[in-house]
PDB file of C-alpha atoms in Angstrom:
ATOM      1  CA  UNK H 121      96.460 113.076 111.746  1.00  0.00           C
ATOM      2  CA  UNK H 122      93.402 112.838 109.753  1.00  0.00           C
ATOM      3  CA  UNK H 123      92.642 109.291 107.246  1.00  0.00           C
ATOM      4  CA  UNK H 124      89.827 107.984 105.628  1.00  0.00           C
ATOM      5  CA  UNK H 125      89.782 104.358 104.769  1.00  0.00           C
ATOM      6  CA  UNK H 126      86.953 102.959 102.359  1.00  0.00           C
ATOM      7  CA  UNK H 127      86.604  99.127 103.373  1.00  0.00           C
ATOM      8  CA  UNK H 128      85.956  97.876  99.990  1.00  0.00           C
ATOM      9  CA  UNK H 129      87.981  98.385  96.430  1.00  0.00           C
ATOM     10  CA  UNK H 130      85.076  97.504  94.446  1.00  0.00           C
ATOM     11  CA  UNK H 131      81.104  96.967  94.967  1.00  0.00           C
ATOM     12  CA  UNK H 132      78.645  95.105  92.364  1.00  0.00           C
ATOM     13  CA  UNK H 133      75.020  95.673  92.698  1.00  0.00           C
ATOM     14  CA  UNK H 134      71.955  95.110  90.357  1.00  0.00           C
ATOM     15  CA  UNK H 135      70.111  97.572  88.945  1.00  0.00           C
ATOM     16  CA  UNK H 136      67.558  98.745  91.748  1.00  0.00           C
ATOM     17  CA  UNK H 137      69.099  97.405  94.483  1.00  0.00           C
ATOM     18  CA  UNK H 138      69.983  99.001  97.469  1.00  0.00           C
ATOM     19  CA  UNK H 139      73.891 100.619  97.523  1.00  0.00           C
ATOM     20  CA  UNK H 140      76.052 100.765 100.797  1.00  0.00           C
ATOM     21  CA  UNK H 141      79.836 101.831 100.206  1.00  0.00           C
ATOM     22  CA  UNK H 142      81.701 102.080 103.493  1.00  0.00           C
ATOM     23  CA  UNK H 143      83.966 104.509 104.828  1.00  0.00           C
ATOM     24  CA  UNK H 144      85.950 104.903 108.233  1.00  0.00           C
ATOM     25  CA  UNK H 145      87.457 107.701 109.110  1.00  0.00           C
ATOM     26  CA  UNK H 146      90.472 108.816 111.949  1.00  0.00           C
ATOM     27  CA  UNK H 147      90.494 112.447 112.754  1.00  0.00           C
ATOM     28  CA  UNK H 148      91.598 113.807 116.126  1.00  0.00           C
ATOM     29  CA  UNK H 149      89.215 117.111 115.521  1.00  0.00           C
ATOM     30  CA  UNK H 150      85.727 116.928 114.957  1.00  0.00           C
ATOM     31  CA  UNK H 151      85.920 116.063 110.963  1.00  0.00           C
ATOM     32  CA  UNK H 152      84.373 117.495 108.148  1.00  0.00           C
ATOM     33  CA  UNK H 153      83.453 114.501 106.101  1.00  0.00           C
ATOM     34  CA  UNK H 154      82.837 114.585 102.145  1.00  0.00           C
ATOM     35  CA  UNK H 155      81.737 112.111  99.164  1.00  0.00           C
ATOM     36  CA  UNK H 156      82.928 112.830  96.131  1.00  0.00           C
ATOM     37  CA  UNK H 157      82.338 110.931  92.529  1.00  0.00           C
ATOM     38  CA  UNK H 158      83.855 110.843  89.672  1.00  0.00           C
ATOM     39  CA  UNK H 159      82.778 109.273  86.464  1.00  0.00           C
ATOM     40  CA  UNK H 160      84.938 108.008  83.771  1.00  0.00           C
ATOM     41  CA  UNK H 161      87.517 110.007  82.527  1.00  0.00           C
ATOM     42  CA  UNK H 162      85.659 112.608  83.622  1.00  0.00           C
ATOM     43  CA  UNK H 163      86.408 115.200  87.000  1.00  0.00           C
ATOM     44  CA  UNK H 164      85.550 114.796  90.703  1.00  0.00           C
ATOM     45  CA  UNK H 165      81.678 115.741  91.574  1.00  0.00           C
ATOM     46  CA  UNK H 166      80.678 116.338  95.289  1.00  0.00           C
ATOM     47  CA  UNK H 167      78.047 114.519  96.483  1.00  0.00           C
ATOM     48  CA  UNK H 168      77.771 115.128 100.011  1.00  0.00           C
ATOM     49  CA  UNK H 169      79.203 116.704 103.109  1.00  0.00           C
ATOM     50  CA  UNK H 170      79.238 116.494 106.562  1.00  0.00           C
ATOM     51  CA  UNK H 171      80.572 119.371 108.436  1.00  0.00           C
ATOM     52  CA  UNK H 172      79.101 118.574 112.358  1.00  0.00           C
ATOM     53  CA  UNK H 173      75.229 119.889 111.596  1.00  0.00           C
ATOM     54  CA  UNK H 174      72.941 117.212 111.161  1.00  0.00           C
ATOM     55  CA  UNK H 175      74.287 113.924 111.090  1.00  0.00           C
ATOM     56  CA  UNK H 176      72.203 112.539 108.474  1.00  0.00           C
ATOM     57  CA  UNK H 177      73.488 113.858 105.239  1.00  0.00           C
ATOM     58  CA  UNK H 178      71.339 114.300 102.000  1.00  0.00           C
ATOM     59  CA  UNK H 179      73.103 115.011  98.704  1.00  0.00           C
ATOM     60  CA  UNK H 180      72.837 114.706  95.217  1.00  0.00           C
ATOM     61  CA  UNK H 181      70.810 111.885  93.204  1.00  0.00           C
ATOM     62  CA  UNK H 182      69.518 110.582  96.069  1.00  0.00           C
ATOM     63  CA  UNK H 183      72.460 109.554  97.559  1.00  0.00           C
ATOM     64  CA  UNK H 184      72.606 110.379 101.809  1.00  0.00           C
ATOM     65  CA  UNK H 185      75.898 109.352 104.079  1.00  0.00           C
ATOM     66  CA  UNK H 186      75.203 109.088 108.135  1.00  0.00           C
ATOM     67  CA  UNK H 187      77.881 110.580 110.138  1.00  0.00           C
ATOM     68  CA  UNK H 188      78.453 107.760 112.960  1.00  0.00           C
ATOM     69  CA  UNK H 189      80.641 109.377 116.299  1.00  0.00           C
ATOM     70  CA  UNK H 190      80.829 105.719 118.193  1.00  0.00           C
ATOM     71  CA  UNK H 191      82.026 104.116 114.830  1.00  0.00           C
ATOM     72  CA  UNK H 192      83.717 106.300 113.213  1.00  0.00           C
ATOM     73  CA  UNK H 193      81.893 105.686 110.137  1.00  0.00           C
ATOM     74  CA  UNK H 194      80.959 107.811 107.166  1.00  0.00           C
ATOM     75  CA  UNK H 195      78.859 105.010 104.609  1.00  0.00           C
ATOM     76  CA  UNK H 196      77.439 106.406 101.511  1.00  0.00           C
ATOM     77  CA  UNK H 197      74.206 104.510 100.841  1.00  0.00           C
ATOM     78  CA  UNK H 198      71.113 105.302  98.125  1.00  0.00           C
ATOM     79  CA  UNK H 199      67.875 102.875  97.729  1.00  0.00           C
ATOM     80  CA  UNK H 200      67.809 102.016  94.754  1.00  0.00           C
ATOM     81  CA  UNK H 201      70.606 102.492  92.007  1.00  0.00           C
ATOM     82  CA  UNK H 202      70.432 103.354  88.482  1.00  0.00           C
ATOM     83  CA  UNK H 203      73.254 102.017  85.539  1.00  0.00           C
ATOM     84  CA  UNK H 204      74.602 105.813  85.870  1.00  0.00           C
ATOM     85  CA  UNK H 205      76.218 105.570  89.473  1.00  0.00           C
ATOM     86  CA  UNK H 206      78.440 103.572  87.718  1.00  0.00           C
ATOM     87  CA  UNK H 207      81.398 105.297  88.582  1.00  0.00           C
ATOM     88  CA  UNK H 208      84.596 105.439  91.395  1.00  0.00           C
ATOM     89  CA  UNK H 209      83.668 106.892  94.908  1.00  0.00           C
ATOM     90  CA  UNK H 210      85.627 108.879  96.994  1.00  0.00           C
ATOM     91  CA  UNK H 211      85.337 109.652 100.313  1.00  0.00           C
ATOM     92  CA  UNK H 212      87.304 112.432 101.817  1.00  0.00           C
ATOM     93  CA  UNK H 213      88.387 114.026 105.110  1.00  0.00           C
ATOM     94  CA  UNK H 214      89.742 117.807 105.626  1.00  0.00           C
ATOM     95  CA  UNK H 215      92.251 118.212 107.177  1.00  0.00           C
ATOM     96  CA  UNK H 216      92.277 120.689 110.100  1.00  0.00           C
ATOM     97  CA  UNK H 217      95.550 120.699 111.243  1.00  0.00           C
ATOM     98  CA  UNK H 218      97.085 123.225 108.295  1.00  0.00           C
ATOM     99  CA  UNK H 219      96.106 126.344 107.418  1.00  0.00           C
ATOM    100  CA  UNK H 220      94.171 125.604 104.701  1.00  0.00           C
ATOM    101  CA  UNK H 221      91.526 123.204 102.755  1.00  0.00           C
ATOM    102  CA  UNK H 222      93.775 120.223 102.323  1.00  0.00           C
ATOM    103  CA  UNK H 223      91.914 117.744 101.308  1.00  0.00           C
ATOM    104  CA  UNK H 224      92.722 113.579 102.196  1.00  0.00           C
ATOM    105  CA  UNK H 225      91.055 110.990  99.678  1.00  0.00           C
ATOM    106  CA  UNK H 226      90.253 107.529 100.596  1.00  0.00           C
ATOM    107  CA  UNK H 227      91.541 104.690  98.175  1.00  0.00           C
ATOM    108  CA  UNK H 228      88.570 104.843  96.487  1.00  0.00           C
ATOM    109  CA  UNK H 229      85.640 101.953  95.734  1.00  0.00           C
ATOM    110  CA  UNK H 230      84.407 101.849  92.234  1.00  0.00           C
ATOM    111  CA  UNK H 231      80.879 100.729  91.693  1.00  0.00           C
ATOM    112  CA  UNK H 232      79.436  98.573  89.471  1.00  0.00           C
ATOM    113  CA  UNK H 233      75.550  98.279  88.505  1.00  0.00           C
ATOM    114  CA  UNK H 234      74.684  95.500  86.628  1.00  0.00           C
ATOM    115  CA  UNK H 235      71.375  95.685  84.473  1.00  0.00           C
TER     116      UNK H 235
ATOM    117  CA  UNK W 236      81.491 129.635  82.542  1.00  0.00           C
ATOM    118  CA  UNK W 237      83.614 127.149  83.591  1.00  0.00           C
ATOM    119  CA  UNK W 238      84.126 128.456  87.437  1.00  0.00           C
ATOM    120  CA  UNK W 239      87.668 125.893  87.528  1.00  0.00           C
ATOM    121  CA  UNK W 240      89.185 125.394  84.133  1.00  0.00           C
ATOM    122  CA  UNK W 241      92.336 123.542  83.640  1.00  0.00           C
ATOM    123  CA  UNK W 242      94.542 123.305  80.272  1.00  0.00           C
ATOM    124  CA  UNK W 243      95.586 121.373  78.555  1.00  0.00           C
ATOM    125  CA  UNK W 244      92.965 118.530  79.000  1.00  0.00           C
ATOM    126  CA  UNK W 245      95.232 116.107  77.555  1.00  0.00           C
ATOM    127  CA  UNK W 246      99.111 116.292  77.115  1.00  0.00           C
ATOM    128  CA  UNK W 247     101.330 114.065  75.501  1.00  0.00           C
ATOM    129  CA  UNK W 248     104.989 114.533  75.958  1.00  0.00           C
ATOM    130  CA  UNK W 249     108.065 112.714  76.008  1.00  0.00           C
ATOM    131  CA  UNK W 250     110.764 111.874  78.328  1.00  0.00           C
ATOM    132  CA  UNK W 251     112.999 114.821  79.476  1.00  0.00           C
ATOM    133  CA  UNK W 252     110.525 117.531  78.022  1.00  0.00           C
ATOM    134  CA  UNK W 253     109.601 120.728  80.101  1.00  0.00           C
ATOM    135  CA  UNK W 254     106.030 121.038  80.043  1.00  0.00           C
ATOM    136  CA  UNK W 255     102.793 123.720  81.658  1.00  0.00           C
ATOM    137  CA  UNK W 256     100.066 122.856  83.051  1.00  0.00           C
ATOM    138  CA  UNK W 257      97.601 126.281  83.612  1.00  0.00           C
ATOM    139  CA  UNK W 258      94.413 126.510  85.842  1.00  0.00           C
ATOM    140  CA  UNK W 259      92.318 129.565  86.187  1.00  0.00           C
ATOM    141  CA  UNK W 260      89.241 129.816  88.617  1.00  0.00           C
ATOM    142  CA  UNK W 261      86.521 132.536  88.022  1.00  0.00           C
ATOM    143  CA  UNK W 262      85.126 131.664  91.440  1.00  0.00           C
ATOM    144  CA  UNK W 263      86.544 134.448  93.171  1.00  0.00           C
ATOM    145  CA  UNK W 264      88.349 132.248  95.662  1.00  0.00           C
ATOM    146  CA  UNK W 265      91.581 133.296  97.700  1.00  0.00           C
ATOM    147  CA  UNK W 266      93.114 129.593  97.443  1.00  0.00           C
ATOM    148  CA  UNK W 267      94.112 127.094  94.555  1.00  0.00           C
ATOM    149  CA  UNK W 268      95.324 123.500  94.956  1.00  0.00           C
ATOM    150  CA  UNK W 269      97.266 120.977  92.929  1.00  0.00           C
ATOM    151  CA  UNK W 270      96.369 117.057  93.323  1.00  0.00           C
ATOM    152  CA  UNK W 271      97.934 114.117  91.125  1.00  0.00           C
ATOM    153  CA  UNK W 272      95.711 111.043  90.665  1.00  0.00           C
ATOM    154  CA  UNK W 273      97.846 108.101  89.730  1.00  0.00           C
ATOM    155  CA  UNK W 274      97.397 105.166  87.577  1.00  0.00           C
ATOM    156  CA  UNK W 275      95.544 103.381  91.085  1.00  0.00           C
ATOM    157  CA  UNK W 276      93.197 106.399  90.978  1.00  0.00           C
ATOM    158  CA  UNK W 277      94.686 107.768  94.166  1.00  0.00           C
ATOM    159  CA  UNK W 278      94.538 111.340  94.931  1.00  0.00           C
ATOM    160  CA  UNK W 279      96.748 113.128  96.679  1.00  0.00           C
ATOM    161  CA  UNK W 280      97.390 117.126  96.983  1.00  0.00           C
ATOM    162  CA  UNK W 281     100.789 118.738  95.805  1.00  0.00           C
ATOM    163  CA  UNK W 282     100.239 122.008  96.564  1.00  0.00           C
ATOM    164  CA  UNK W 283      98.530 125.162  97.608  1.00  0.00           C
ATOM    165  CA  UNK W 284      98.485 128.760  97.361  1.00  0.00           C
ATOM    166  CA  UNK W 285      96.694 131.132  99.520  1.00  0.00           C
ATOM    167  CA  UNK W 286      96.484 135.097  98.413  1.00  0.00           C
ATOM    168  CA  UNK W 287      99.657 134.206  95.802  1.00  0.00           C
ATOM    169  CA  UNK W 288     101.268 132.335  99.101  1.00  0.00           C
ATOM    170  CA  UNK W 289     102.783 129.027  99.338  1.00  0.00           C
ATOM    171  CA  UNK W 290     101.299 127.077 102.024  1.00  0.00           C
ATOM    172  CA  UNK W 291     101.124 123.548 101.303  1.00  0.00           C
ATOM    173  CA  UNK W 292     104.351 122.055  99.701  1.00  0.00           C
ATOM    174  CA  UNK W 293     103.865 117.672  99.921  1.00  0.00           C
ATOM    175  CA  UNK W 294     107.146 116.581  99.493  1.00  0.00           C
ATOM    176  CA  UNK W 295     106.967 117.104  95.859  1.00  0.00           C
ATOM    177  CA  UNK W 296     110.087 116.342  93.398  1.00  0.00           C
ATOM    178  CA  UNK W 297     111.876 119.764  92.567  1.00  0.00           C
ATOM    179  CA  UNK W 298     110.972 119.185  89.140  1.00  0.00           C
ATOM    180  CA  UNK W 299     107.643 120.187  89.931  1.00  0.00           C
ATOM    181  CA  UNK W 300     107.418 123.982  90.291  1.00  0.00           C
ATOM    182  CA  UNK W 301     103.665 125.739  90.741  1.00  0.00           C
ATOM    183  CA  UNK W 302     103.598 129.787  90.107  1.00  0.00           C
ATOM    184  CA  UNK W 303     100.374 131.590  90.798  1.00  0.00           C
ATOM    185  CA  UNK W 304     100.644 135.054  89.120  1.00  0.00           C
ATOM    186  CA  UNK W 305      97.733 136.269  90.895  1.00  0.00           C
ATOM    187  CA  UNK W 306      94.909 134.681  93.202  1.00  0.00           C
ATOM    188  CA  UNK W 307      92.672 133.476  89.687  1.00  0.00           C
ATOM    189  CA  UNK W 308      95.542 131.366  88.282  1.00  0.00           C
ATOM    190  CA  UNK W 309      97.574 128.388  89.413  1.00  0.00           C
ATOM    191  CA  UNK W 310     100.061 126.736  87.154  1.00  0.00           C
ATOM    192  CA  UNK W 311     102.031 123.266  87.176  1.00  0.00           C
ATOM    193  CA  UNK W 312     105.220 123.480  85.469  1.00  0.00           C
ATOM    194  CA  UNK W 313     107.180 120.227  85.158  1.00  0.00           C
ATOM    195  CA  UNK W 314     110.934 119.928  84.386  1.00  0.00           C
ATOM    196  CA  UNK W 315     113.038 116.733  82.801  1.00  0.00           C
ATOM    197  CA  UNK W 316     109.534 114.646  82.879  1.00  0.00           C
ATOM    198  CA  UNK W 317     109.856 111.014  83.767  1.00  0.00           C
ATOM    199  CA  UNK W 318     107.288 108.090  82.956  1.00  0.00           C
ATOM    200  CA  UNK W 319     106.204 108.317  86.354  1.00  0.00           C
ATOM    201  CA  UNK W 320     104.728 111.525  86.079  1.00  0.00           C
ATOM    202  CA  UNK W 321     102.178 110.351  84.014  1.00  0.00           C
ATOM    203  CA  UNK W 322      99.167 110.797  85.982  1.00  0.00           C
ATOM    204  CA  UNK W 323      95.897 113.075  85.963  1.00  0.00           C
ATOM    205  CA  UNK W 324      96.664 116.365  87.467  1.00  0.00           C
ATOM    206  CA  UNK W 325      93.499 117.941  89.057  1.00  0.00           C
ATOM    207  CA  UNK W 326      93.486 121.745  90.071  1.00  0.00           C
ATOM    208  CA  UNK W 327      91.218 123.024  92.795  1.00  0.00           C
ATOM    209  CA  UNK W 328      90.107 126.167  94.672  1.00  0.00           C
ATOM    210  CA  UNK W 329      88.069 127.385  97.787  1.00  0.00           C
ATOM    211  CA  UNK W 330      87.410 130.183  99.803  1.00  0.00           C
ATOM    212  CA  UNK W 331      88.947 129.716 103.025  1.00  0.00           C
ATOM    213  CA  UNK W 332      88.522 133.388 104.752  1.00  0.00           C
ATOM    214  CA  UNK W 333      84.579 131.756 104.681  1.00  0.00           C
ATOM    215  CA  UNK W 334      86.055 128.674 106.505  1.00  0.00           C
ATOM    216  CA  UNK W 335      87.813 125.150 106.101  1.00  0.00           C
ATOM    217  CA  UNK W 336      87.413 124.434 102.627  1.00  0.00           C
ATOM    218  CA  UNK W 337      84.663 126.557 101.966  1.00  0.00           C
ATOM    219  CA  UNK W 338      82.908 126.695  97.975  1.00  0.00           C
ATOM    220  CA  UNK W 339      85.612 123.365  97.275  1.00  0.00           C
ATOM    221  CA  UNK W 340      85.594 123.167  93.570  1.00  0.00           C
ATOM    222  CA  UNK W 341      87.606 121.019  91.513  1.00  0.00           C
ATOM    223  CA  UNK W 342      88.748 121.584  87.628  1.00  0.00           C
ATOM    224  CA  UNK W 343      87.769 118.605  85.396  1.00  0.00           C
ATOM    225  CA  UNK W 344      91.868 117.413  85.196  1.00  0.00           C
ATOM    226  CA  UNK W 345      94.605 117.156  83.162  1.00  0.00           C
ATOM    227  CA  UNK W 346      95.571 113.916  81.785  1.00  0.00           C
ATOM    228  CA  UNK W 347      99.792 113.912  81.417  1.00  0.00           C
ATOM    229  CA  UNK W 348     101.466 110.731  79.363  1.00  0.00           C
ATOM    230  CA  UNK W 349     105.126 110.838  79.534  1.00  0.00           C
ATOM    231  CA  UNK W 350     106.149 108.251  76.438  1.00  0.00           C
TER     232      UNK W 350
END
């Protein structure tokens, strides 16, 4: 069975400063891999996804995630962040085993950017 | 347009109450998804329809009943709501004849309070 598990609840980081949320995944297929966002009270955005082309992934507002085989590791990073990534992170695994797009969400990490 | 729009956006109701929750996707997609986001923003699907079809049914309460009158619309009804229903309800749609969770779009939510 497919999982994701995102290593940390809850990330702080300055305004600027480099962001690195974490994400391991389990999948006994070759996975298709997604980060998804979703600000306050507000729906889920994708950011990126990984579905077994290149392994570095470039998606929205500068945010990339490298696909990892040997670590089974899916981390969202961007350089430098701004006060509006403020917001809970999802990443998410598809599951191949059904017939159709079910989706399975991590636990989530919510970020905080500090001015 | 809105290509996944969900109503209500909010919905207040009280304890033993039958209430509807609609969805409608302009996307052209042949499959629609129900996921419930509890109070630990955890997301999890419900269900999903494929061409009108049921194919994904999550060990959801009976209570819960989805309809799809036709591939564009997916609807939540809820019998004899309890407190813990109260969640955000978030509908979804892809394309899957394209592949796995193909065009993945979500619909901004639903947010339920059972009082």
């Amino acid at each position: 069975a497919q999982s994701v598990t995102q290593l940390d609840s809850h990330v702080s980081v300055s305004e600027g400063t480099p962001v690195l949320l974490r994400c391991n995944y389990s999948s006994s297929y070759s996975p298709s891999l997604f980060w998804y966002v979703q600000h306050p009270n507000k729906g889920l955005q994708l950011l990126l996804k990984y579905t077994s082309a290149a392994t570095l992934v470039k998606g929205i507002n500068g945010f990339e995630a490298e696909f990892k085989k040997s670590e089974t590791s899916f981390h969202l990073t961007k350089p430098s962040a701004h006060m509006s990534d403020a917001a809970e992170y999802f990443c998410v695994v598809s599951d191949r085993t059904g017939n159709t797009g079910k989706l399975i969400f991590g636990q989530g990490t919510t970020l905080q950017v500090k001015p | 347009d809105t290509a996944v729009s969900q109503t209500p956006k909010y919905l207040v109701t009280q304890m033993g109450n039958d209430k509807s929750i609609k969805c409608e996707q302009n996307l052209g997609h042949d499959t629609m998804y129900w996921y419930k986001q509890d109070s630990k923003k955890f997301l999890k699907i419900m269900f999903s329809y494929n061409n009108k079809e049921l194919i994904i049914n999550e060990t959801v309460p009976n209570r819960f009943s989805p309809k799809s009158p036709d591939k564009a619309h997916l609807n939540l009804h809820i019998n004899s709501l309890e407190l813990g229903d109260s969640a955000v309800y978030f509908c979804a749609s892809s394309q899957e004849s394209k592949g796995r969770g193909y065009g993945y779009t979500f619909g901004s939510g639903t947010r339920l309070t059972v009082v």
